[in-house]
PDB file of N, CA and C in Angstrom:
ATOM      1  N   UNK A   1       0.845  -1.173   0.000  1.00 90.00           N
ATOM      2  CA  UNK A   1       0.000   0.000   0.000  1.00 90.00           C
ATOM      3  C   UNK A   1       0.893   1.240   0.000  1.00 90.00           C
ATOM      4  N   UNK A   2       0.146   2.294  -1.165  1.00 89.00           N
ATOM      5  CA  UNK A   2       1.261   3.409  -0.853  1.00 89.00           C
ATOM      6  C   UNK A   2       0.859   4.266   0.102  1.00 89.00           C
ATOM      7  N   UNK A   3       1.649   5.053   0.606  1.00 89.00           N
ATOM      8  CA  UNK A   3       1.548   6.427   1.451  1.00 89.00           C
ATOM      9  C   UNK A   3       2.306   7.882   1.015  1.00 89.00           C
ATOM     10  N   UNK A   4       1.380   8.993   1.319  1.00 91.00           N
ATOM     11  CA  UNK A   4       1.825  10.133   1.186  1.00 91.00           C
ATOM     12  C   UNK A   4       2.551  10.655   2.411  1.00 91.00           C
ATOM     13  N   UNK A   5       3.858  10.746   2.500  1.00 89.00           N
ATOM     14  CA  UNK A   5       4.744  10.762   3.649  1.00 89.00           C
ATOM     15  C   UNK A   5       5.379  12.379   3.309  1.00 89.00           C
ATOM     16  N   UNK A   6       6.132  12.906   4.098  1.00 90.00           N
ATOM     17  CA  UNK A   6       7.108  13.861   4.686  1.00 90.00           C
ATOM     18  C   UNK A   6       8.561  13.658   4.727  1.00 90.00           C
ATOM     19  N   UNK A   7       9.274  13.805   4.085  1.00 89.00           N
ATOM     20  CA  UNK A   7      11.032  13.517   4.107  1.00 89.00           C
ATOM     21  C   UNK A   7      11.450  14.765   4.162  1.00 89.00           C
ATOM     22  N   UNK A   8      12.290  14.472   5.387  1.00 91.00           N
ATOM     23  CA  UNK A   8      12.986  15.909   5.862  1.00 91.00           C
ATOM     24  C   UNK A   8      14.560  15.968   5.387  1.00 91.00           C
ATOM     25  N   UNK A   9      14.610  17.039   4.464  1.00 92.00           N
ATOM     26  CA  UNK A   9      15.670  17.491   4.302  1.00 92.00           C
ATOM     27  C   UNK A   9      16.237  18.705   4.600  1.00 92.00           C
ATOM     28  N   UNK A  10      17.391  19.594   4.371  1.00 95.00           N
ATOM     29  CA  UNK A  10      18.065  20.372   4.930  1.00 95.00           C
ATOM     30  C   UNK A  10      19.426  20.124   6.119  1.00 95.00           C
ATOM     31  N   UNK A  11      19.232  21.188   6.431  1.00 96.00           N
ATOM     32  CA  UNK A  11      20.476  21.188   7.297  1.00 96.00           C
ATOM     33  C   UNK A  11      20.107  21.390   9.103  1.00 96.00           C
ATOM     34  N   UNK A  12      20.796  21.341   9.529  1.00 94.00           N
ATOM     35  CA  UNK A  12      20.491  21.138  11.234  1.00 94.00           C
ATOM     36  C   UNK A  12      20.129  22.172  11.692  1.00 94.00           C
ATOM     37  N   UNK A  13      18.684  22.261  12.187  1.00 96.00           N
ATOM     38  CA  UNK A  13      18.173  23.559  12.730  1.00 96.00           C
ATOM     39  C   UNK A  13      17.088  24.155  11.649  1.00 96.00           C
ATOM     40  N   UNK A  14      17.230  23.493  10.205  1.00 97.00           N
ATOM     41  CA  UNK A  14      16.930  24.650   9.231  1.00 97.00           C
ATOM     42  C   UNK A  14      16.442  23.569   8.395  1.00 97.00           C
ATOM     43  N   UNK A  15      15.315  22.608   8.554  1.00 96.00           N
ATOM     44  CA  UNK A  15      14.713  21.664   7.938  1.00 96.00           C
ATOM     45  C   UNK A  15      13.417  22.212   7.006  1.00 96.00           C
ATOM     46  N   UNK A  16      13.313  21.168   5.766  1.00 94.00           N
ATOM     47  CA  UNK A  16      12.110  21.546   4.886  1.00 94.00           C
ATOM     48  C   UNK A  16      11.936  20.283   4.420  1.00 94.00           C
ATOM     49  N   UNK A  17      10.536  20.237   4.508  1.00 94.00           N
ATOM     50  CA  UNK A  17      10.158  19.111   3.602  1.00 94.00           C
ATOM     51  C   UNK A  17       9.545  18.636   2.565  1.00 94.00           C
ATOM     52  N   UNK A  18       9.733  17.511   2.196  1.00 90.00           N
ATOM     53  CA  UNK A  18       8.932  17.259   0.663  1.00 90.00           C
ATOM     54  C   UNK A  18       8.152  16.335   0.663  1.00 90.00           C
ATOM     55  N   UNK A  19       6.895  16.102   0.398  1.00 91.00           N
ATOM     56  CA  UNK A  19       6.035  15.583  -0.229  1.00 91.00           C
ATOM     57  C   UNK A  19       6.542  14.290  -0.962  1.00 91.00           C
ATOM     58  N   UNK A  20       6.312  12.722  -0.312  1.00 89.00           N
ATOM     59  CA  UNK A  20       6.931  11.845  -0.831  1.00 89.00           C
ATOM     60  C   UNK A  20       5.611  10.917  -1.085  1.00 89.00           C
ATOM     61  N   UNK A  21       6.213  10.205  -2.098  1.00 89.00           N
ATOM     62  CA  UNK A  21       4.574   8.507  -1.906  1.00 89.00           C
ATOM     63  C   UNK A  21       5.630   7.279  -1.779  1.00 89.00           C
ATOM     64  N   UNK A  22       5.649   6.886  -1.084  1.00 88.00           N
ATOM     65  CA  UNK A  22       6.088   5.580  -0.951  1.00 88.00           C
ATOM     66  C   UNK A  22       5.800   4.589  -0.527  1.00 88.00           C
ATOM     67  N   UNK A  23       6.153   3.227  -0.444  1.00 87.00           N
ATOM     68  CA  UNK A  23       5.250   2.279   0.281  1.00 87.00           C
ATOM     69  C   UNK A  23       5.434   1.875   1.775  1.00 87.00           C
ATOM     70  N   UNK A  24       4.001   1.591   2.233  1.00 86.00           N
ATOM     71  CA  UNK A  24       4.369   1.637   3.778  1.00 86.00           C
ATOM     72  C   UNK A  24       5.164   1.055   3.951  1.00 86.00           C
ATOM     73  N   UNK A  25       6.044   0.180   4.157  1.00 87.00           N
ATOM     74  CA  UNK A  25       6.744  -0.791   4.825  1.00 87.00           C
ATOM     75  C   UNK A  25       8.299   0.228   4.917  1.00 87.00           C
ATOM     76  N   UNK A  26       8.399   0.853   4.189  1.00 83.00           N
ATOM     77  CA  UNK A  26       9.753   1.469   4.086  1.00 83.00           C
ATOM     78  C   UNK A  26       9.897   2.687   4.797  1.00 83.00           C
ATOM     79  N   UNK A  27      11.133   3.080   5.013  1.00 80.00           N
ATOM     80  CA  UNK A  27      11.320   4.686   5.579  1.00 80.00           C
ATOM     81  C   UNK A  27      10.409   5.525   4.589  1.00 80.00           C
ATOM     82  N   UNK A  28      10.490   7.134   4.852  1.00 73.00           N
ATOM     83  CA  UNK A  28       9.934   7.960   4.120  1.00 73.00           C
ATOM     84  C   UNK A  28      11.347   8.784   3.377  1.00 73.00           C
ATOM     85  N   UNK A  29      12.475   8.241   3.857  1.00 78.00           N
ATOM     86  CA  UNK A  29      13.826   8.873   2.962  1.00 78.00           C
ATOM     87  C   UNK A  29      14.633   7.515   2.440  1.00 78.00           C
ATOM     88  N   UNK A  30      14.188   6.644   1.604  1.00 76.00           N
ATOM     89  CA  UNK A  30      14.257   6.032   1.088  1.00 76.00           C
ATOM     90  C   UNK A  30      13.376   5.412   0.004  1.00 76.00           C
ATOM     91  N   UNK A  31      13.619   5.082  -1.324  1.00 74.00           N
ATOM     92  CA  UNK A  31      13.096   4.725  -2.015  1.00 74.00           C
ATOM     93  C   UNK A  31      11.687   5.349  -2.792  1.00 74.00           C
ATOM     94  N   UNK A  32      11.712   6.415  -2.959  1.00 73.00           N
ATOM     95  CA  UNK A  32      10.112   7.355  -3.135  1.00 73.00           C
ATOM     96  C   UNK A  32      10.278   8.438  -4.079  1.00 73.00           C
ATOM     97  N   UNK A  33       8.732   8.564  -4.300  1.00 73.00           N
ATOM     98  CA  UNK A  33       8.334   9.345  -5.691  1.00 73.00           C
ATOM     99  C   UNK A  33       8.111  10.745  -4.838  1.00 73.00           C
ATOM    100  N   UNK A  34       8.729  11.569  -5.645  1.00 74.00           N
ATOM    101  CA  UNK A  34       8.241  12.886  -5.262  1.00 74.00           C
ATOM    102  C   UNK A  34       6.646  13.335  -5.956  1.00 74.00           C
ATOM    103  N   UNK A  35       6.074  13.902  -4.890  1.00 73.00           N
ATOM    104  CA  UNK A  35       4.568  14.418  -5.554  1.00 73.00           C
ATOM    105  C   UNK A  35       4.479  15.780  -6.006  1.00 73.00           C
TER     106      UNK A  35
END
């Protein structure tokens, strides 16, 4: 099943995130489609 997840990128203190779909079983910064 997929999910619309949050992957945090940036730098320490100073994070942004992106809009990911990936499948549940996995991290949300690994393996994923940007939306």
């Amino acid at each position: 099943m997929l999910k619309i997840r949050l992957a945090r990128h940036g730098r320490k203190k100073a994070p942004f995130y992106r809009m990911v779909l990936t499948e549940h079983t996995k991290p949300a910064q690994s393996g994923y489609k940007l939306v």
